């Protein structure tokens, strides 16, 4: 069984997220999604989420491509996660291109997938604000 992992905030979950999760799952048989906690988002990414961690977790867990959801509470946890969950492949959108290549040292394949154009949580908020 090939095990894949990916990380994200997944606020106001949209088709760009689904497209990423679909392609990540296609790289293996089991997909672990690590969702940023509310504290991590605020303290480390200065992101104020519309949905709480529990709400974002429920939405991602409802996605057919997802097998397990766990919290992201630090930038450093990736090195441990890939061993704890016996990960073969680490996947991120290519806005993170190169940022996580160090995981190759842990024996993990690192894959960056093209982002889905024209959609983002920020864009949704902007469009709704401007009407
Ligand atoms: N994504 C995408 N296309 C979009 C929007 C997002 O492919 N139009 C991808 C991102 O590249 C990322 C995933 O969907 O791989 C989740 O996106 P975000 O929720 O914005 O995640 P981010 O805030 O970048 O957090 O430790 C890593 C961080 O937790 C990543």
Coordinates of N, CA, C and O and ligand atoms in Angstrom, one line a residue:
X1 N 0.9 -1.2 0.0 CA 0.0 0.0 0.0 C 0.9 1.2 0.0 O 1.8 1.4 0.9
X2 N 0.6 2.1 -1.0 CA 1.4 3.3 -1.1 C 0.7 4.5 -0.4 O -0.5 4.7 -0.6
X3 N 1.4 5.1 0.6 CA 0.8 6.1 1.5 C 1.3 7.5 1.1 O 2.5 7.7 1.0
X4 N 0.4 8.4 1.0 CA 0.6 9.8 0.5 C 0.2 10.7 1.6 O -0.7 10.5 2.4
X5 N 0.9 11.9 1.8 CA 0.6 12.9 2.8 C 0.6 14.3 2.1 O 1.4 14.5 1.2
X6 N -0.3 15.1 2.6 CA -0.3 16.5 2.2 C -0.7 17.4 3.3 O -1.4 16.9 4.3
X7 N -0.4 18.7 3.3 CA -0.7 19.6 4.4 C -1.4 20.8 3.8 O -1.3 21.2 2.7
X8 N -2.2 21.5 4.7 CA -2.9 22.7 4.3 C -3.8 23.2 5.3 O -4.1 22.6 6.3
X9 N -4.4 24.4 5.0 CA -5.4 25.1 5.9 C -6.8 24.6 5.5 O -7.6 24.3 6.3
X10 N -7.0 24.5 4.2 CA -8.3 24.1 3.6 C -9.5 24.9 4.2 O -10.5 24.3 4.5
X11 N -9.3 26.2 4.3 CA -10.4 27.0 4.7 C -11.3 27.3 3.5 O -10.9 27.5 2.4
X12 N -12.7 27.4 3.8 CA -13.6 27.6 2.7 C -13.3 26.7 1.5 O -13.0 27.1 0.4
X13 N -13.3 25.4 1.9 CA -12.8 24.3 0.9 C -13.5 24.5 -0.5 O -14.7 24.8 -0.6
X14 N -12.6 24.5 -1.5 CA -13.1 24.8 -2.9 C -12.5 23.8 -3.8 O -11.7 22.9 -3.5
X15 N -12.8 23.9 -5.1 CA -12.5 22.9 -6.1 C -10.9 22.9 -6.3 O -10.4 21.8 -6.8
X16 N -10.2 23.9 -6.0 CA -8.8 23.9 -6.1 C -8.2 22.9 -5.1 O -7.3 22.1 -5.4
X17 N -8.8 22.9 -3.9 CA -8.4 21.9 -2.8 C -8.7 20.5 -3.3 O -7.9 19.6 -3.2
X18 N -10.0 20.3 -3.8 CA -10.4 19.0 -4.2 C -9.5 18.5 -5.3 O -9.1 17.3 -5.3
X19 N -9.2 19.3 -6.2 CA -8.3 19.0 -7.4 C -6.9 18.5 -6.9 O -6.4 17.5 -7.4
X20 N -6.4 19.2 -5.8 CA -5.1 18.8 -5.2 C -5.3 17.4 -4.6 O -4.5 16.5 -4.8
X21 N -6.3 17.2 -3.8 CA -6.5 16.0 -3.0 C -6.8 14.8 -4.0 O -6.2 13.7 -3.8
X22 N -7.5 15.1 -5.1 CA -7.7 14.0 -6.1 C -6.4 13.5 -6.7 O -6.2 12.3 -6.8
X23 N -5.6 14.5 -7.1 CA -4.3 14.1 -7.7 C -3.3 13.5 -6.7 O -2.6 12.6 -7.1
X24 N -3.4 14.0 -5.5 CA -2.5 13.4 -4.4 C -2.9 11.9 -4.2 O -2.0 11.0 -4.2
X25 N -4.2 11.7 -4.1 CA -4.7 10.3 -3.9 C -4.3 9.4 -5.1 O -4.0 8.2 -4.9
X26 N -4.3 9.9 -6.3 CA -4.0 9.1 -7.5 C -2.5 8.7 -7.5 O -2.2 7.7 -8.2
X27 N -1.7 9.3 -6.6 CA -0.3 8.9 -6.5 C -0.1 7.7 -5.6 O 1.0 7.2 -5.4
X28 N -1.2 7.2 -4.9 CA -1.0 6.1 -4.0 C -2.4 5.4 -3.7 O -3.3 5.5 -4.5
X29 N -2.4 4.8 -2.5 CA -3.6 4.1 -2.1 C -4.3 4.6 -0.8 O -5.4 4.3 -0.5
X30 N -3.5 5.5 -0.1 CA -4.0 6.0 1.2 C -3.5 7.4 1.4 O -2.3 7.6 1.2
X31 N -4.4 8.3 1.7 CA -4.0 9.7 1.7 C -4.3 10.3 3.1 O -5.4 10.2 3.6
X32 N -3.2 10.8 3.7 CA -3.2 11.5 5.0 C -3.2 13.0 4.7 O -2.3 13.5 4.0
X33 N -4.2 13.7 5.3 CA -4.2 15.2 5.1 C -4.0 15.8 6.5 O -4.7 15.5 7.4
X34 N -3.0 16.7 6.5 CA -2.6 17.3 7.8 C -3.1 18.8 7.7 O -2.6 19.6 7.0
X35 N -4.1 19.1 8.6 CA -4.8 20.4 8.5 C -4.3 21.3 9.6 O -4.2 20.9 10.8
X36 N -3.9 22.5 9.2 CA -3.4 23.5 10.2 C -4.4 23.8 11.3 O -5.6 24.1 11.0
X37 N -4.0 23.7 12.5 CA -4.8 24.0 13.7 C -5.1 25.5 13.6 O -4.4 26.3 12.9
X38 N -6.1 26.0 14.4 CA -6.5 27.4 14.4 C -5.3 28.2 15.0 O -4.9 29.3 14.4
X39 N -4.6 27.7 16.0 CA -3.5 28.4 16.6 C -2.3 28.4 15.6 O -1.7 29.5 15.4
X40 N -2.0 27.3 14.9 CA -0.9 27.3 14.0 C -1.2 28.3 12.9 O -0.3 29.1 12.5
X41 N -2.4 28.3 12.4 CA -2.7 29.3 11.3 C -2.5 30.7 11.7 O -1.9 31.5 11.0
X42 N -3.0 31.0 12.9 CA -2.9 32.4 13.4 C -1.4 32.8 13.7 O -0.8 33.8 13.3
X43 N -0.8 31.9 14.5 CA 0.6 32.2 15.0 C 1.7 32.1 13.9 O 2.6 32.9 13.9
X44 N 1.5 31.2 13.0 CA 2.6 30.9 12.0 C 2.3 31.4 10.6 O 3.2 31.7 9.8
X45 N 1.0 31.5 10.3 CA 0.6 31.9 8.9 C -0.1 33.3 8.9 O -0.5 33.7 7.8
X46 N -0.4 33.8 10.1 CA -1.2 35.0 10.2 C -2.5 34.9 9.4 O -3.0 35.8 8.8
X47 N -3.1 33.7 9.4 CA -4.3 33.4 8.7 C -5.4 33.3 9.7 O -5.3 32.6 10.7
X48 N -6.5 34.1 9.5 CA -7.7 33.9 10.4 C -8.7 33.1 9.5 O -9.2 33.6 8.5
X49 N -9.0 31.9 9.9 CA -9.9 31.1 9.2 C -11.3 31.4 9.4 O -11.7 31.8 10.5
X50 N -12.1 31.2 8.3 CA -13.6 31.4 8.5 C -14.2 30.2 9.3 O -14.9 30.4 10.2
X51 N -13.7 29.0 8.9 CA -14.1 27.8 9.6 C -13.1 27.4 10.7 O -11.9 27.5 10.4
X52 N -13.5 26.8 11.8 CA -12.6 26.3 12.8 C -11.9 25.1 12.3 O -12.4 24.5 11.3
X53 N -10.9 24.6 13.1 CA -10.2 23.4 12.7 C -11.2 22.2 12.6 O -11.2 21.5 11.6
X54 N -12.1 22.1 13.6 CA -13.0 21.0 13.6 C -14.0 21.0 12.3 O -14.3 20.0 11.8
X55 N -14.4 22.2 12.0 CA -15.2 22.4 10.8 C -14.5 22.0 9.5 O -15.0 21.3 8.6
X56 N -13.2 22.5 9.4 CA -12.4 22.2 8.2 C -12.1 20.7 8.2 O -12.1 20.2 7.1
X57 N -11.8 20.1 9.3 CA -11.6 18.7 9.4 C -12.8 17.9 8.9 O -12.6 17.0 8.1
X58 N -14.0 18.3 9.3 CA -15.2 17.6 8.9 C -15.4 17.7 7.4 O -15.7 16.7 6.7
X59 N -15.1 18.8 6.8 CA -15.2 19.0 5.3 C -14.2 18.1 4.6 O -14.6 17.4 3.6
X60 N -13.0 18.2 5.0 CA -11.9 17.4 4.3 C -12.2 15.9 4.5 O -12.1 15.1 3.5
X61 N -12.6 15.5 5.7 CA -12.9 14.1 5.9 C -14.1 13.6 5.0 O -14.1 12.4 4.7
X62 N -14.9 14.5 4.6 CA -16.1 14.1 3.8 C -15.6 13.9 2.3 O -16.4 13.4 1.5
X63 N -14.4 14.3 2.0 CA -13.9 14.1 0.6 C -13.5 12.7 0.3 O -12.8 12.0 1.1
X64 N -14.0 12.2 -0.8 CA -13.8 10.8 -1.1 C -12.4 10.3 -1.2 O -12.1 9.1 -1.1
X65 N -11.5 11.3 -1.5 CA -10.1 10.9 -1.7 C -9.3 10.8 -0.4 O -8.1 10.4 -0.4
X66 N -9.9 11.2 0.7 CA -9.2 11.4 2.0 C -9.4 10.2 2.9 O -10.5 9.8 3.1
X67 N -8.3 9.6 3.5 CA -8.4 8.5 4.4 C -8.2 8.8 5.8 O -8.8 8.2 6.7
X68 N -7.4 9.8 6.1 CA -7.2 10.2 7.5 C -6.8 11.7 7.6 O -6.1 12.2 6.7
X69 N -7.4 12.4 8.6 CA -7.1 13.8 8.8 C -6.4 13.9 10.2 O -7.0 13.4 11.2
X70 N -5.3 14.6 10.3 CA -4.6 14.9 11.6 C -4.3 16.4 11.6 O -4.2 17.0 10.6
X71 N -4.0 16.9 12.8 CA -3.7 18.4 12.9 C -2.3 18.7 12.6 O -1.3 17.9 12.9
X72 N -2.1 19.9 12.0 CA -0.7 20.5 11.9 C -0.6 21.5 12.9 O -1.3 22.5 12.9
X73 N 0.4 21.3 13.8 CA 0.6 22.3 14.9 C 2.0 22.9 14.9 O 2.3 23.8 15.7
X74 N 2.9 22.5 14.0 CA 4.2 23.1 13.9 C 4.8 22.8 12.5 O 4.4 21.9 11.8
X75 N 5.7 23.8 12.0 CA 6.3 23.6 10.7 C 7.2 22.3 10.8 O 7.5 21.7 9.8
X76 N 7.7 22.0 12.0 CA 8.8 21.0 12.1 C 8.2 19.5 12.1 O 8.9 18.6 12.0
X77 N 6.9 19.4 12.2 CA 6.4 18.0 12.4 C 6.5 17.1 11.2 O 6.3 15.9 11.3
X78 N 6.7 17.7 10.1 CA 6.7 16.9 8.8 C 7.7 15.7 8.9 O 7.4 14.6 8.5
X79 N 8.9 16.0 9.4 CA 9.9 14.9 9.5 C 9.4 13.7 10.3 O 9.7 12.6 9.9
X80 N 8.7 14.0 11.4 CA 8.2 12.9 12.2 C 7.0 12.3 11.6 O 6.9 11.0 11.6
X81 N 6.1 13.1 11.0 CA 4.9 12.6 10.4 C 5.2 11.5 9.4 O 4.5 10.5 9.3
X82 N 6.1 11.8 8.5 CA 6.4 10.8 7.4 C 6.8 9.5 7.9 O 6.6 8.4 7.2
X83 N 7.5 9.4 9.1 CA 7.8 8.1 9.7 C 6.7 7.5 10.4 O 6.3 6.4 10.3
X84 N 6.0 8.4 11.3 CA 4.9 7.9 12.1 C 3.8 7.3 11.2 O 3.2 6.3 11.6
X85 N 3.6 7.9 10.0 CA 2.5 7.4 9.2 C 3.0 6.6 8.0 O 2.2 6.3 7.0
X86 N 4.2 6.2 8.0 CA 4.8 5.3 7.0 C 4.6 5.8 5.6 O 4.1 5.1 4.7
X87 N 4.9 7.1 5.4 CA 4.6 7.8 4.1 C 5.6 7.5 3.0 O 6.8 7.4 3.3
X88 N 5.1 7.2 1.8 CA 6.0 7.0 0.7 C 6.2 8.3 -0.1 O 7.2 8.6 -0.7
X89 N 5.1 9.1 -0.2 CA 5.1 10.3 -1.1 C 4.5 11.5 -0.3 O 3.4 11.4 0.2
X90 N 5.2 12.6 -0.4 CA 4.7 13.9 0.2 C 4.3 14.8 -1.0 O 5.1 14.9 -2.0
X91 N 3.1 15.4 -0.9 CA 2.6 16.2 -2.0 C 2.2 17.6 -1.5 O 1.6 17.7 -0.5
X92 N 2.6 18.6 -2.3 CA 2.1 20.0 -2.0 C 1.8 20.6 -3.4 O 2.4 20.3 -4.4
X93 N 1.0 21.7 -3.4 CA 0.9 22.5 -4.5 C 2.2 23.2 -4.8 O 3.0 23.5 -3.9
X94 N 2.4 23.6 -6.1 CA 3.7 24.2 -6.5 C 3.9 25.6 -6.1 O 4.9 26.2 -6.3
X95 N 3.0 26.2 -5.3 CA 3.3 27.5 -4.7 C 4.3 27.2 -3.6 O 4.9 28.1 -3.1
X96 N 4.5 25.9 -3.2 CA 5.5 25.5 -2.2 C 6.7 24.9 -2.9 O 7.6 24.3 -2.2
X97 N 6.8 25.0 -4.2 CA 7.9 24.3 -4.9 C 9.3 24.5 -4.2 O 9.7 25.6 -3.9
X98 N 9.9 23.3 -3.9 CA 11.2 23.3 -3.3 C 11.3 23.5 -1.8 O 12.3 23.1 -1.2
X99 N 10.2 23.9 -1.2 CA 10.2 24.2 0.2 C 10.4 23.0 1.1 O 10.9 23.1 2.2
X100 N 10.0 21.9 0.6 CA 10.0 20.7 1.4 C 10.9 19.5 0.9 O 10.7 18.4 1.2
X101 N 11.8 19.9 0.0 CA 12.8 18.9 -0.6 C 13.6 18.2 0.5 O 14.0 17.1 0.3
X102 N 13.7 18.8 1.7 CA 14.5 18.2 2.7 C 13.9 16.8 3.1 O 14.6 16.0 3.7
X103 N 12.6 16.6 2.8 CA 12.0 15.4 3.2 C 12.5 14.2 2.4 O 12.4 13.0 2.8
X104 N 13.2 14.5 1.3 CA 13.9 13.4 0.5 C 14.9 12.7 1.4 O 15.1 11.5 1.3
X105 N 15.5 13.4 2.4 CA 16.5 12.8 3.3 C 15.8 11.8 4.2 O 16.5 10.9 4.7
X106 N 14.5 11.9 4.3 CA 13.8 10.9 5.1 C 13.3 9.7 4.3 O 12.5 8.9 4.7
X107 N 13.8 9.7 3.0 CA 13.4 8.6 2.1 C 12.0 8.7 1.5 O 11.4 7.7 1.1
X108 N 11.5 9.9 1.5 CA 10.2 10.2 1.0 C 10.3 10.9 -0.4 O 11.1 11.7 -0.6
X109 N 9.4 10.4 -1.3 CA 9.3 11.1 -2.6 C 8.6 12.4 -2.4 O 7.6 12.5 -1.7
X110 N 9.1 13.5 -3.0 CA 8.5 14.8 -2.8 C 7.9 15.3 -4.2 O 8.7 15.3 -5.1
X111 N 6.6 15.5 -4.2 CA 5.9 15.9 -5.5 C 5.2 17.2 -5.3 O 4.5 17.4 -4.3
X112 N 5.5 18.2 -6.2 CA 4.7 19.5 -6.2 C 3.8 19.4 -7.4 O 4.3 19.2 -8.6
X113 N 2.5 19.7 -7.2 CA 1.5 19.6 -8.2 C 1.1 21.1 -8.6 O 1.0 21.9 -7.7
X114 N 0.8 21.3 -9.9 CA 0.4 22.6 -10.3 C -0.9 23.0 -9.5 O -1.8 22.2 -9.3
X115 N -0.9 24.3 -9.0 CA -2.1 24.8 -8.4 C -3.2 24.9 -9.4 O -2.9 25.1 -10.6
X116 N -4.4 24.9 -9.0 CA -5.6 25.1 -9.9 C -5.7 26.7 -10.0 O -5.7 27.4 -9.0
X117 N -5.7 27.2 -11.2 CA -5.6 28.6 -11.4 C -7.0 29.3 -11.0 O -8.0 28.6 -10.9
X118 N -6.9 30.6 -10.7 CA -8.1 31.4 -10.5 C -8.9 31.1 -9.3 O -10.0 31.8 -9.1
X119 N -8.5 30.2 -8.4 CA -9.4 30.0 -7.2 C -8.5 30.0 -6.0 O -7.4 29.4 -6.0
X120 N -8.9 30.7 -4.9 CA -8.2 30.6 -3.7 C -9.2 31.1 -2.6 O -10.2 31.8 -2.9
X121 N -8.9 30.7 -1.4 CA -9.8 31.2 -0.3 C -9.8 32.7 -0.2 O -10.8 33.3 0.0
X122 N -8.6 33.3 -0.4 CA -8.5 34.8 -0.4 C -9.4 35.4 -1.5 O -10.1 36.4 -1.3
X123 N -9.3 34.8 -2.7 CA -10.1 35.3 -3.8 C -11.6 35.2 -3.5 O -12.4 36.1 -3.8
X124 N -12.0 34.1 -2.9 CA -13.4 33.9 -2.6 C -13.9 35.1 -1.6 O -14.9 35.7 -1.8
X125 N -13.0 35.3 -0.6 CA -13.4 36.4 0.4 C -13.4 37.7 -0.3 O -14.4 38.5 -0.1
X126 N -12.5 38.0 -1.2 CA -12.4 39.3 -1.9 C -13.7 39.5 -2.8 O -14.4 40.5 -2.7
X127 N -14.0 38.4 -3.5 CA -15.1 38.5 -4.4 C -16.4 38.7 -3.7 O -17.3 39.5 -4.1
X128 N -16.6 38.0 -2.5 CA -17.8 38.2 -1.7 C -17.9 39.5 -1.1 O -19.0 40.1 -1.0
X129 N -16.7 40.1 -0.7 CA -16.7 41.4 -0.1 C -17.1 42.5 -1.1 O -17.9 43.4 -0.9
X130 N -16.6 42.3 -2.4 CA -16.8 43.3 -3.4 C -18.1 43.2 -4.1 O -18.5 44.0 -4.9
X131 N -18.8 42.0 -3.9 CA -20.1 41.8 -4.5 C -20.1 41.5 -6.0 O -19.0 41.5 -6.6
Ligands
LIG1 N1 -4.1 24.6 -3.8 C1 -4.2 24.3 -5.1 N2 -4.9 25.1 -5.9 C2 -5.5 26.2 -5.4 C3 -5.4 26.5 -4.0 C4 -4.7 25.6 -3.2 O1 -3.6 23.3 -5.6 N3 -6.2 27.0 -6.3 C5 -3.3 23.6 -2.9 C6 -2.2 24.3 -2.2 O2 -1.0 24.4 -3.1 C7 -1.9 23.4 -1.0 C8 -3.3 22.9 -0.7 O3 -4.2 23.1 -1.9 O4 -1.1 22.3 -1.5 C9 -3.9 23.5 0.5 O5 -3.9 24.9 0.2 P1 -4.0 25.9 1.5 O6 -5.1 25.5 2.4 O7 -3.9 27.3 1.0 O8 -2.7 25.5 2.3 P2 -1.5 26.5 2.8 O9 -2.1 27.6 3.6 O10 -0.6 26.7 1.7 O11 -0.8 25.5 3.9 O12 2.8 23.2 6.0 C10 2.2 23.5 4.8 C11 1.0 24.5 5.0 O13 0.1 23.9 5.9 C12 0.3 24.7 3.7

